[in-house]
Amino acid sequence: MAVEQGRQRWDVGLLAVGIPLVLLAFGAFIVWVFPPLFDLFWGGMETVFNGHWLVRSTFIQHGFTAGVLIGVTAPVVGAYLVNRQMALIGEALAHTAFGGVAIGLFVGASVPALDYPLAWAMVVAAISALGMQYIAVKTDGYADIPIAIMLTGGFAVGIAVISYGVVFSATVESYLFGDILFVPFENVQLMVGLALLVGLTIGLTHKQLKFITFDREAARLARINVWFYDTLLIVLTALVVVAAMQILGAILVAGMLVIPVAAAMQITNSFNRGLVLSVVFGQIAVIGGILLSYDLGVATGPMIIITAIVIYLGSLARGS
Amino acid sequence: MTSAISVENVSFAYSNQPVLRDVSMSIEEGEFLGLVGPNGSGKTTLLEIMLGLRSPDSGHVELFDTPVEEFTEGTRLGYVSQHSTDADSMMPVTVREVVEMGRYPHAGLRRLSSDDHAIIDEAIAKVGMEPFADRRISNLSGGQRQRAYIARALASEADLLALDEPTVGVDADVVEQFYDLLTELNEDGITIVLIEHDINTVSEYADTMACLDGELYEHCETGPFLESGALEQAFSSARAVSSRQVAGGD
């Protein structure tokens, strides 16, 4: 016991030093290491695809990279949410994030220094995630009540701010429905950082999150800090949702959190295998969706979700 | 002998419904206690208070001689709750994954070591669940699921195992095997607190019994307990008040 407690104290110390260092390392990676890697990869792809214009277009390069990253992070976070019957929390957070985007566009229009709508969205979504957590703990109501309030409330704020009328409707639409041709390189960098952060956090806390997801009471009994891990998960969700919003749009974001996971759950008995499988399905949905949308000349976000649903139906057929 | 759980003057009420009134008892290490009482007598509530999952309105609880609010060695506690038999968790988890959870608090942020895996295998073997180790837990029968949860407690190296009506909805012949397993674990030195509605069965296996109906009627060795008349007292008082609203929460 004493050994274990000593180890725990050592852990806390390690985290206190480790977290800032890791964040710095991530920052350095995104700014200095990632851009040359990105160019190298797409340069290689150009050679592979013999200079096809699609691979050479920076829009596609940005969108594709962002999509692949979402195809990893969203199902990973979604796996815990779905099994906690919190599938719709992503949808609620996406709508509050949309409110954040509207506020960001509004403020950015008058104060150019603050013109980072996605950063605004992240802050607003994270705050509402914490708010939702607080409401869930403090009130006795059904779990979907705060979700419904956040979902409509966030959207209401967003539309109210937009209707004030300083924002181009095309910009608004790109956040509402997603636009793969509208991902600037800074946002790709942001998503790389986010993917690293989500990967590291989940890698470290997977055991605790899984335990709490499966059996809250037993986790509390084992003196695991349930409140801390709940908060961690919901904040991660908010970040992932904001990142995914650029491609899928506020309305479709929840699909990426839920559908690949639902498909994976149909055909595996093990949670860990399900986690891996949902990332695989997420990748198929994203890449398939992008290619199909190009092929059919249809919007990308919807095509990704439709592909995911087809995978889900396939897994239903196989599972039964 | 030191006490595994000691409860002093504990009272608890759901809003204005008193559930527990001034309960005091001490459970020795190595004891196999059968806790019985009518429905709504506060058995589950008392168990949750003992384990620190719920705070009493007044009174004092100690786990292994540490005040419960300062008790941090959660891995020493195993709890198979009534919810454990519900099949409503559709989460895909194998039996092995459930048992692994018993090691998670030990491992913290680290990966499970080979020692951890050895302990997990041993726990699965102890409850005889090897053939089902890779099966999805929601597809198993109630009795098998209970075994998996007990294996989780063993993997966490619990020396106190609390079970809340674990055999509800479990076949009679399986119940017997289940109790044999509990007896075996008890002989290995694990303290067992068992809430059970079937007084006949529990009295065959438990060393000591206690009867609860809002207040504690008796807590002593099983033989004297059955002769003490505490059961009649508790259950007749329950009948007498059954026209009144039963205290909520069970």
Coordinates of C-alpha atoms in Angstrom, one line a residue:
Chain A
M1 CA 0.0 0.0 0.0
A2 CA 2.7 2.4 1.0
V3 CA 4.5 1.7 -2.2
E4 CA 1.4 2.4 -4.2
Q5 CA 0.8 5.7 -2.4
G6 CA 4.4 6.7 -3.0
R7 CA 4.0 5.9 -6.6
Q8 CA 0.8 8.0 -6.8
R9 CA 2.6 11.0 -5.3
W10 CA 5.4 10.5 -7.8
D11 CA 2.7 10.4 -10.5
V12 CA 1.2 13.7 -9.5
G13 CA 4.7 15.3 -9.5
L14 CA 5.4 13.8 -12.9
L15 CA 2.2 15.2 -14.2
A16 CA 2.8 18.7 -12.8
V17 CA 6.1 18.9 -14.6
G18 CA 5.0 16.8 -17.6
I19 CA 1.9 18.6 -18.7
P20 CA 3.5 22.0 -19.5
L21 CA 6.4 20.2 -21.1
V22 CA 4.2 18.1 -23.3
L23 CA 2.1 21.0 -24.3
L24 CA 5.2 22.9 -25.3
A25 CA 6.4 19.9 -27.2
F26 CA 3.1 19.7 -29.0
G27 CA 3.3 23.4 -29.8
A28 CA 6.8 23.0 -31.2
F29 CA 5.7 20.0 -33.3
I30 CA 2.8 21.8 -34.8
V31 CA 4.7 25.0 -35.7
W32 CA 8.0 23.5 -36.8
V33 CA 7.8 19.8 -37.5
F34 CA 4.3 19.4 -38.9
P35 CA 4.4 21.8 -41.9
P36 CA 7.5 20.1 -43.6
L37 CA 6.0 16.7 -42.8
F38 CA 2.7 17.8 -44.4
D39 CA 4.5 19.0 -47.5
L40 CA 6.6 15.9 -47.7
F41 CA 3.5 13.7 -47.5
W42 CA 1.5 15.5 -50.1
G43 CA 4.5 15.8 -52.3
G44 CA 4.8 12.1 -52.1
M45 CA 1.1 11.7 -52.9
E46 CA 1.5 13.9 -55.9
T47 CA 4.2 11.5 -57.3
V48 CA 2.0 8.5 -56.4
F49 CA -1.1 9.9 -58.1
N50 CA 1.0 11.2 -61.0
G51 CA 0.2 14.9 -60.3
H52 CA -3.5 14.5 -60.3
W53 CA -5.0 18.0 -59.6
L54 CA -7.0 16.8 -56.7
V55 CA -3.9 15.8 -54.7
R56 CA -2.2 19.0 -55.7
S57 CA -5.0 21.3 -54.5
T58 CA -4.2 22.8 -51.2
F59 CA -7.9 22.8 -50.3
I60 CA -8.2 19.1 -50.6
Q61 CA -4.9 18.6 -48.8
H62 CA -6.1 20.6 -45.9
G63 CA -9.6 19.1 -45.8
F64 CA -8.4 15.5 -46.2
T65 CA -5.8 15.8 -43.4
A66 CA -8.4 17.4 -41.1
G67 CA -10.9 14.7 -42.0
V68 CA -8.6 11.9 -41.3
L69 CA -7.7 13.5 -37.9
I70 CA -11.4 13.8 -37.1
G71 CA -11.9 10.2 -38.1
V72 CA -9.5 9.2 -35.3
T73 CA -10.5 11.6 -32.5
A74 CA -14.3 11.6 -32.8
P75 CA -14.9 7.9 -32.6
V76 CA -12.4 7.5 -29.8
V77 CA -14.1 10.0 -27.6
G78 CA -17.5 8.8 -28.9
A79 CA -16.8 5.3 -27.7
Y80 CA -17.0 6.4 -24.0
L81 CA -19.9 8.7 -24.6
V82 CA -22.1 6.2 -26.4
N83 CA -21.7 3.6 -23.7
R84 CA -22.7 6.2 -21.1
Q85 CA -25.8 6.9 -23.0
M86 CA -24.5 10.4 -23.7
A87 CA -24.6 10.1 -27.5
L88 CA -26.3 13.4 -28.0
I89 CA -24.0 15.4 -25.8
G90 CA -21.8 16.0 -28.9
E91 CA -24.7 17.5 -30.7
A92 CA -25.5 19.8 -27.8
L93 CA -21.9 20.9 -27.6
A94 CA -21.7 21.5 -31.3
H95 CA -24.7 23.8 -31.2
T96 CA -23.2 25.8 -28.3
A97 CA -19.9 25.9 -30.3
F98 CA -21.9 27.3 -33.1
G99 CA -23.1 30.1 -30.7
G100 CA -19.4 30.6 -30.0
V101 CA -18.5 30.9 -33.7
A102 CA -21.2 33.5 -34.1
I103 CA -19.9 35.5 -31.1
G104 CA -16.4 35.1 -32.5
L105 CA -17.4 36.3 -36.0
F106 CA -19.3 39.2 -34.4
V107 CA -16.4 40.3 -32.2
G108 CA -13.8 39.6 -34.9
A109 CA -15.7 41.9 -37.3
S110 CA -15.1 44.8 -35.0
V111 CA -11.9 43.8 -33.3
P112 CA -9.7 42.1 -35.9
A113 CA -7.2 41.0 -33.3
L114 CA -9.8 38.6 -31.9
D115 CA -10.9 37.2 -35.2
Y116 CA -10.5 33.5 -34.4
P117 CA -14.0 32.1 -34.5
L118 CA -12.8 28.6 -33.8
A119 CA -11.0 29.6 -30.6
W120 CA -14.2 31.3 -29.5
A121 CA -16.1 28.2 -30.3
M122 CA -13.7 26.1 -28.2
V123 CA -14.0 28.4 -25.2
V124 CA -17.7 28.6 -25.4
A125 CA -18.1 24.9 -25.9
A126 CA -15.7 24.0 -23.1
I127 CA -17.6 26.4 -20.7
S128 CA -21.0 24.9 -21.7
A129 CA -19.5 21.4 -21.3
L130 CA -18.6 22.3 -17.7
G131 CA -22.0 24.0 -17.2
M132 CA -23.7 20.9 -18.4
Q133 CA -21.7 18.8 -16.1
Y134 CA -22.6 21.1 -13.2
I135 CA -26.3 20.9 -14.0
A136 CA -26.2 17.1 -14.3
V137 CA -24.6 16.8 -10.9
K138 CA -26.7 19.5 -9.2
T139 CA -30.2 18.6 -10.5
D140 CA -32.2 15.4 -10.3
G141 CA -33.8 15.7 -13.7
Y142 CA -33.5 13.4 -16.7
A143 CA -30.1 13.4 -18.3
D144 CA -31.4 14.6 -21.7
I145 CA -33.0 17.8 -20.2
P146 CA -29.7 19.8 -20.0
I147 CA -28.8 18.4 -23.4
A148 CA -32.0 19.8 -24.9
I149 CA -31.5 23.1 -23.2
M150 CA -27.9 23.5 -24.3
L151 CA -28.7 22.4 -27.8
T152 CA -31.4 24.9 -28.4
G153 CA -29.9 27.6 -26.3
G154 CA -26.6 27.5 -28.1
F155 CA -28.3 27.7 -31.4
A156 CA -30.6 30.5 -30.3
V157 CA -27.6 32.6 -29.2
G158 CA -25.8 31.9 -32.4
I159 CA -28.8 32.9 -34.6
A160 CA -29.5 35.9 -32.5
V161 CA -26.0 37.2 -32.8
I162 CA -25.9 36.5 -36.6
S163 CA -29.3 38.1 -37.2
Y164 CA -27.7 41.3 -35.7
G165 CA -26.3 41.3 -39.2
V166 CA -22.5 41.9 -39.5
V167 CA -21.6 38.4 -40.7
F168 CA -21.5 37.0 -44.3
S169 CA -24.0 34.2 -44.6
A170 CA -21.5 32.1 -46.5
T171 CA -19.2 32.0 -43.5
V172 CA -22.1 31.1 -41.2
E173 CA -23.2 28.3 -43.5
S174 CA -19.7 26.8 -43.6
Y175 CA -19.9 26.4 -39.8
L176 CA -23.4 25.2 -39.9
F177 CA -23.1 22.6 -42.6
G178 CA -19.3 22.2 -42.7
D179 CA -17.1 22.9 -45.7
I180 CA -14.1 20.9 -46.5
L181 CA -12.8 23.5 -48.9
F182 CA -12.8 26.0 -46.1
V183 CA -10.1 24.7 -43.8
P184 CA -7.2 27.1 -43.5
F185 CA -3.7 25.7 -42.7
E186 CA -3.8 27.1 -39.1
N187 CA -6.9 25.1 -38.4
V188 CA -5.2 21.9 -39.7
Q189 CA -2.3 22.7 -37.3
L190 CA -4.8 23.2 -34.5
M191 CA -6.4 19.9 -35.3
V192 CA -3.0 18.1 -35.3
G193 CA -2.4 19.5 -31.8
L194 CA -5.8 18.5 -30.7
A195 CA -5.4 15.0 -32.0
L196 CA -2.1 14.7 -30.1
L197 CA -3.7 16.0 -27.0
V198 CA -6.7 13.6 -27.3
G199 CA -4.5 10.7 -28.1
L200 CA -2.2 11.3 -25.1
T201 CA -5.0 12.0 -22.7
I202 CA -7.0 8.9 -23.7
G203 CA -3.8 6.8 -23.8
L204 CA -3.1 7.8 -20.2
T205 CA -6.7 7.7 -18.8
H206 CA -8.3 5.0 -20.9
K207 CA -8.5 2.6 -18.0
Q208 CA -10.2 5.0 -15.7
L209 CA -12.6 6.2 -18.3
K210 CA -13.5 2.7 -19.3
F211 CA -14.0 1.6 -15.7
I212 CA -16.3 4.6 -14.9
T213 CA -18.2 4.1 -18.2
F214 CA -18.9 0.5 -17.3
D215 CA -19.5 0.7 -13.6
R216 CA -19.6 4.1 -11.9
E217 CA -20.4 2.8 -8.5
A218 CA -17.5 0.4 -8.5
A219 CA -15.2 3.1 -9.7
R220 CA -16.3 5.4 -6.9
L221 CA -15.8 2.5 -4.5
A222 CA -12.3 2.1 -5.7
R223 CA -11.9 5.8 -4.9
I224 CA -11.3 6.8 -8.5
N225 CA -12.1 10.5 -8.8
V226 CA -15.2 10.1 -11.0
W227 CA -16.0 13.8 -11.1
F228 CA -12.5 14.6 -12.5
Y229 CA -12.6 12.0 -15.3
D230 CA -16.2 13.0 -16.2
T231 CA -15.1 16.6 -16.6
L232 CA -12.0 15.5 -18.5
L233 CA -14.1 13.5 -21.0
I234 CA -16.7 16.2 -21.5
V235 CA -14.0 18.9 -22.1
L236 CA -12.3 16.6 -24.6
T237 CA -15.6 16.1 -26.3
A238 CA -16.1 19.8 -26.6
L239 CA -12.6 20.2 -28.2
V240 CA -13.2 17.4 -30.7
V241 CA -16.6 18.6 -31.6
V242 CA -15.3 22.1 -32.4
A243 CA -12.5 20.6 -34.6
A244 CA -15.0 18.4 -36.4
M245 CA -17.4 21.2 -37.0
Q246 CA -15.3 22.7 -39.8
I247 CA -15.8 19.6 -41.9
L248 CA -19.1 18.2 -40.8
G249 CA -20.8 21.3 -39.6
A250 CA -22.6 21.9 -36.3
I251 CA -25.6 19.9 -37.3
L252 CA -23.8 16.7 -38.4
V253 CA -21.0 16.5 -35.9
A254 CA -22.6 14.1 -33.5
G255 CA -22.8 11.5 -36.3
M256 CA -19.1 11.1 -36.3
L257 CA -19.0 10.6 -32.5
V258 CA -21.8 8.0 -32.6
I259 CA -22.2 6.1 -35.8
P260 CA -18.7 4.4 -36.2
V261 CA -18.9 3.4 -32.5
A262 CA -22.4 2.0 -32.9
A263 CA -21.2 0.0 -35.9
A264 CA -18.2 -1.3 -34.0
M265 CA -20.3 -2.3 -31.0
Q266 CA -22.4 -4.5 -33.2
I267 CA -19.6 -6.8 -34.2
T268 CA -17.3 -7.0 -31.2
N269 CA -17.5 -8.2 -27.7
S270 CA -14.5 -6.4 -26.4
F271 CA -14.4 -2.6 -25.6
N272 CA -10.8 -2.2 -26.6
R273 CA -11.3 -4.0 -29.9
G274 CA -14.4 -1.9 -30.4
L275 CA -12.4 1.3 -29.9
V276 CA -9.9 0.3 -32.6
L277 CA -12.7 -0.8 -34.9
S278 CA -14.6 2.4 -34.5
V279 CA -11.5 4.3 -35.5
V280 CA -11.2 2.1 -38.6
F281 CA -14.8 2.7 -39.4
G282 CA -14.3 6.4 -38.9
Q283 CA -11.5 6.4 -41.4
I284 CA -13.5 4.5 -44.0
A285 CA -16.4 6.9 -43.5
V286 CA -14.2 10.0 -43.8
I287 CA -12.1 8.8 -46.8
G288 CA -15.0 7.1 -48.5
G289 CA -17.2 10.1 -47.9
I290 CA -14.7 12.6 -49.3
L291 CA -14.1 10.5 -52.5
L292 CA -17.8 9.9 -53.0
S293 CA -18.6 13.5 -52.5
Y294 CA -16.0 14.4 -55.2
D295 CA -17.3 11.7 -57.5
L296 CA -21.0 12.6 -57.1
G297 CA -20.5 16.3 -56.7
V298 CA -22.3 16.3 -53.4
A299 CA -21.4 18.2 -50.1
T300 CA -18.7 16.3 -48.2
G301 CA -20.1 16.4 -44.6
P302 CA -23.4 14.7 -45.5
M303 CA -21.5 12.1 -47.6
I304 CA -19.3 11.2 -44.7
I305 CA -22.3 10.7 -42.4
I306 CA -24.1 8.7 -45.1
T307 CA -21.1 6.4 -45.6
A308 CA -20.9 5.9 -41.9
I309 CA -24.5 4.9 -41.8
V310 CA -24.0 2.4 -44.6
I311 CA -21.2 0.9 -42.6
Y312 CA -23.5 0.7 -39.6
L313 CA -26.2 -1.0 -41.6
G314 CA -23.6 -3.5 -42.9
S315 CA -22.5 -4.2 -39.3
L316 CA -26.1 -4.8 -38.3
A317 CA -26.5 -7.3 -41.1
R318 CA -23.3 -9.0 -40.0
G319 CA -24.0 -8.9 -36.3
S320 CA -27.4 -10.5 -36.5
Chain B
M1 CA -9.2 -9.1 15.9
T2 CA -9.7 -5.7 14.4
S3 CA -12.9 -4.6 12.9
A4 CA -13.3 -4.3 9.1
I5 CA -16.3 -2.0 9.4
S6 CA -17.5 -0.2 12.4
V7 CA -20.7 1.9 12.4
E8 CA -21.6 4.1 15.3
N9 CA -25.0 5.8 15.8
V10 CA -25.6 6.2 12.2
S11 CA -28.9 7.8 11.1
F12 CA -30.0 8.5 7.6
A13 CA -33.2 9.9 5.9
Y14 CA -34.3 10.4 2.4
S15 CA -35.7 13.9 2.5
N16 CA -38.0 13.4 5.5
Q17 CA -38.4 9.6 5.3
P18 CA -36.1 8.2 8.1
V19 CA -34.5 5.0 6.8
L20 CA -31.9 4.3 9.5
R21 CA -32.2 5.2 13.1
D22 CA -29.2 5.1 15.4
V23 CA -27.6 2.0 13.9
S24 CA -24.4 0.8 15.6
M25 CA -22.5 -2.4 14.7
S26 CA -19.1 -3.7 14.2
I27 CA -18.0 -6.3 11.7
E28 CA -14.8 -8.2 12.5
E29 CA -12.2 -9.0 9.9
G30 CA -12.9 -12.5 8.5
E31 CA -16.5 -12.4 9.5
F32 CA -19.2 -13.8 7.1
L33 CA -22.2 -11.6 7.9
G34 CA -25.7 -12.2 6.6
L35 CA -27.7 -9.0 6.7
V36 CA -31.4 -9.6 6.5
G37 CA -34.5 -7.5 6.9
P38 CA -37.8 -6.7 5.3
N39 CA -38.1 -4.7 2.0
G40 CA -37.4 -1.0 2.6
S41 CA -35.6 -1.7 5.8
G42 CA -32.5 0.3 4.8
K43 CA -30.1 -2.7 4.2
T44 CA -28.7 -1.3 0.9
T45 CA -28.5 2.2 2.3
L46 CA -26.6 0.9 5.3
L47 CA -24.2 -1.0 3.1
E48 CA -23.6 2.1 0.9
I49 CA -22.9 4.1 4.0
M50 CA -20.5 1.5 5.3
L51 CA -18.6 1.6 2.0
G52 CA -18.5 5.3 1.9
L53 CA -20.7 5.6 -1.2
R54 CA -23.2 7.6 0.8
S55 CA -22.8 9.9 3.8
P56 CA -24.9 9.4 6.8
D57 CA -26.9 12.3 8.3
S58 CA -25.3 11.7 11.6
G59 CA -23.0 9.1 13.1
H60 CA -19.5 7.8 12.5
V61 CA -18.2 5.0 10.1
E62 CA -14.8 3.5 10.1
L63 CA -13.3 1.1 7.5
F64 CA -10.4 -0.9 8.7
D65 CA -10.0 1.5 11.6
T66 CA -9.9 4.6 9.4
P67 CA -12.7 7.1 9.3
V68 CA -14.6 6.4 6.0
E69 CA -14.1 9.9 4.6
E70 CA -10.3 9.5 4.9
F71 CA -10.2 6.0 3.7
T72 CA -8.3 5.9 0.4
E73 CA -7.5 2.2 -0.1
G74 CA -10.6 1.6 -2.3
T75 CA -9.0 -1.5 -3.8
R76 CA -9.6 -3.3 -0.5
L77 CA -13.3 -3.1 -1.1
G78 CA -15.4 -5.2 -3.4
Y79 CA -19.0 -4.5 -4.0
V80 CA -21.5 -6.5 -6.0
S81 CA -24.6 -4.3 -6.1
Q82 CA -28.1 -5.1 -7.1
H83 CA -27.5 -3.2 -10.3
S84 CA -24.8 -5.7 -11.2
T85 CA -27.4 -8.2 -12.2
D86 CA -29.2 -5.8 -14.6
A87 CA -28.4 -6.7 -18.1
D88 CA -29.1 -3.1 -19.2
S89 CA -25.5 -2.2 -19.8
M90 CA -25.1 -3.0 -23.5
M91 CA -21.5 -1.9 -23.5
P92 CA -19.4 -4.4 -25.2
V93 CA -17.0 -5.7 -22.5
T94 CA -15.6 -9.1 -22.1
V95 CA -15.4 -10.9 -18.8
R96 CA -11.6 -10.5 -18.8
E97 CA -12.0 -6.7 -19.4
V98 CA -14.3 -6.5 -16.4
V99 CA -11.9 -8.4 -14.2
E100 CA -9.0 -6.2 -15.5
M101 CA -10.9 -3.2 -14.0
G102 CA -10.0 -4.6 -10.6
R103 CA -6.3 -3.8 -11.4
Y104 CA -6.9 -0.3 -12.8
P105 CA -6.8 1.5 -9.5
H106 CA -3.5 -0.2 -8.7
A107 CA -2.0 0.6 -12.1
G108 CA -3.1 4.3 -12.1
L109 CA -1.9 5.9 -15.3
R110 CA 0.4 3.0 -16.1
R111 CA -0.1 0.0 -18.3
L112 CA -1.1 -3.3 -16.6
S113 CA 2.1 -5.2 -15.9
S114 CA 2.6 -9.0 -16.4
D115 CA 2.1 -9.3 -12.6
D116 CA -1.3 -7.6 -13.0
H117 CA -2.2 -10.0 -15.8
A118 CA -1.2 -13.0 -13.6
I119 CA -3.4 -11.8 -10.8
I120 CA -6.3 -11.3 -13.3
D121 CA -5.9 -14.9 -14.7
E122 CA -5.8 -16.2 -11.2
A123 CA -9.0 -14.3 -10.2
I124 CA -10.8 -15.6 -13.3
A125 CA -9.7 -19.2 -12.5
K126 CA -10.8 -18.9 -8.9
V127 CA -14.4 -18.2 -9.8
G128 CA -14.3 -20.8 -12.6
M129 CA -15.0 -18.3 -15.4
E130 CA -12.1 -19.3 -17.7
P131 CA -14.4 -20.7 -20.4
F132 CA -16.2 -17.4 -20.5
A133 CA -13.3 -15.0 -20.3
D134 CA -13.7 -13.7 -23.8
R135 CA -17.5 -13.6 -23.8
R136 CA -19.4 -10.4 -23.7
I137 CA -20.6 -9.9 -20.2
S138 CA -24.1 -8.7 -21.2
N139 CA -24.7 -12.1 -22.9
L140 CA -24.1 -14.1 -19.8
S141 CA -26.5 -15.4 -17.2
G142 CA -27.0 -13.6 -13.9
G143 CA -25.0 -16.1 -11.9
Q144 CA -22.0 -15.9 -14.4
R145 CA -22.1 -12.2 -14.2
Q146 CA -22.0 -12.2 -10.4
R147 CA -18.9 -14.5 -10.6
A148 CA -17.2 -12.0 -13.0
Y149 CA -17.8 -9.2 -10.5
I150 CA -16.5 -11.2 -7.7
A151 CA -13.4 -12.0 -9.8
R152 CA -13.0 -8.2 -10.3
A153 CA -13.0 -7.8 -6.5
L154 CA -10.4 -10.6 -6.2
A155 CA -8.2 -9.0 -8.8
S156 CA -8.3 -5.7 -6.9
E157 CA -7.2 -7.7 -3.9
A158 CA -10.2 -6.7 -1.9
D159 CA -10.3 -8.1 1.7
L160 CA -13.9 -7.0 2.1
L161 CA -16.6 -8.2 -0.2
A162 CA -20.1 -6.7 0.0
L163 CA -22.9 -8.3 -1.9
D164 CA -26.4 -6.9 -2.2
E165 CA -28.9 -9.7 -3.0
P166 CA -26.5 -11.3 -5.5
T167 CA -28.7 -14.3 -6.2
V168 CA -31.9 -12.6 -7.3
G169 CA -33.0 -14.2 -10.5
V170 CA -30.2 -16.9 -10.3
D171 CA -31.1 -20.6 -10.7
A172 CA -31.3 -22.6 -7.4
D173 CA -28.5 -25.0 -8.2
V174 CA -26.3 -22.2 -9.3
V175 CA -27.1 -20.4 -6.0
E176 CA -25.6 -23.3 -4.1
Q177 CA -22.3 -23.2 -6.1
F178 CA -22.3 -19.4 -5.6
Y179 CA -22.5 -19.8 -1.8
D180 CA -19.8 -22.4 -1.8
L181 CA -17.6 -19.9 -3.6
L182 CA -18.3 -17.3 -1.0
T183 CA -17.6 -19.7 1.8
E184 CA -14.3 -20.6 0.1
L185 CA -13.3 -16.9 -0.2
N186 CA -14.3 -16.4 3.4
E187 CA -12.0 -19.2 4.5
D188 CA -9.2 -17.5 2.5
G189 CA -9.7 -14.6 4.9
I190 CA -12.0 -12.2 3.0
T191 CA -14.6 -10.5 5.1
I192 CA -18.1 -10.9 3.6
V193 CA -21.2 -8.8 4.1
L194 CA -24.1 -10.3 2.3
I195 CA -27.6 -8.8 2.0
E196 CA -30.0 -11.6 1.2
H197 CA -33.8 -12.0 1.2
D198 CA -33.6 -15.8 1.5
I199 CA -33.1 -16.2 5.2
N200 CA -33.0 -20.0 5.0
T201 CA -30.1 -20.1 2.6
V202 CA -28.1 -17.3 4.2
S203 CA -28.4 -18.9 7.6
E204 CA -26.8 -22.1 6.3
Y205 CA -23.6 -20.3 5.2
A206 CA -23.1 -17.1 7.3
D207 CA -21.2 -17.2 10.6
T208 CA -23.1 -14.2 12.0
M209 CA -26.4 -12.6 11.1
A210 CA -27.9 -9.2 11.7
C211 CA -31.5 -8.1 11.2
L212 CA -32.3 -4.6 10.2
D213 CA -35.5 -2.7 10.0
G214 CA -34.7 0.9 10.3
E215 CA -32.9 0.0 13.5
L216 CA -30.7 -2.9 14.2
Y217 CA -32.5 -5.7 15.9
E218 CA -29.8 -8.2 16.5
H219 CA -26.2 -9.0 15.4
C220 CA -24.7 -12.2 16.7
E221 CA -23.7 -15.7 15.7
T222 CA -26.1 -17.5 13.4
G223 CA -27.3 -20.1 15.8
P224 CA -28.3 -17.8 18.7
F225 CA -29.6 -15.3 16.1
L226 CA -32.2 -17.7 14.7
E227 CA -33.4 -18.4 18.3
S228 CA -33.4 -14.8 19.4
G229 CA -36.7 -13.8 17.9
A230 CA -35.2 -10.8 16.2
L231 CA -36.5 -12.0 12.9
E232 CA -40.1 -12.2 14.1
Q233 CA -39.7 -8.8 15.7
A234 CA -38.3 -7.1 12.6
F235 CA -40.7 -8.7 10.2
S236 CA -43.8 -8.3 12.3
S237 CA -43.0 -4.7 12.9
A238 CA -42.6 -4.4 9.1
R239 CA -46.0 -6.0 8.7
A240 CA -47.5 -3.7 11.3
V241 CA -46.3 -0.7 9.5
S242 CA -46.8 -2.0 5.9
S243 CA -49.9 0.0 5.7
R244 CA -47.7 3.0 6.1
Q245 CA -45.6 4.1 3.2
V246 CA -42.5 2.1 3.0
A247 CA -39.3 4.1 3.5
G248 CA -38.0 4.8 0.0
G249 CA -34.8 3.7 -1.6
D250 CA -34.6 0.2 -0.1

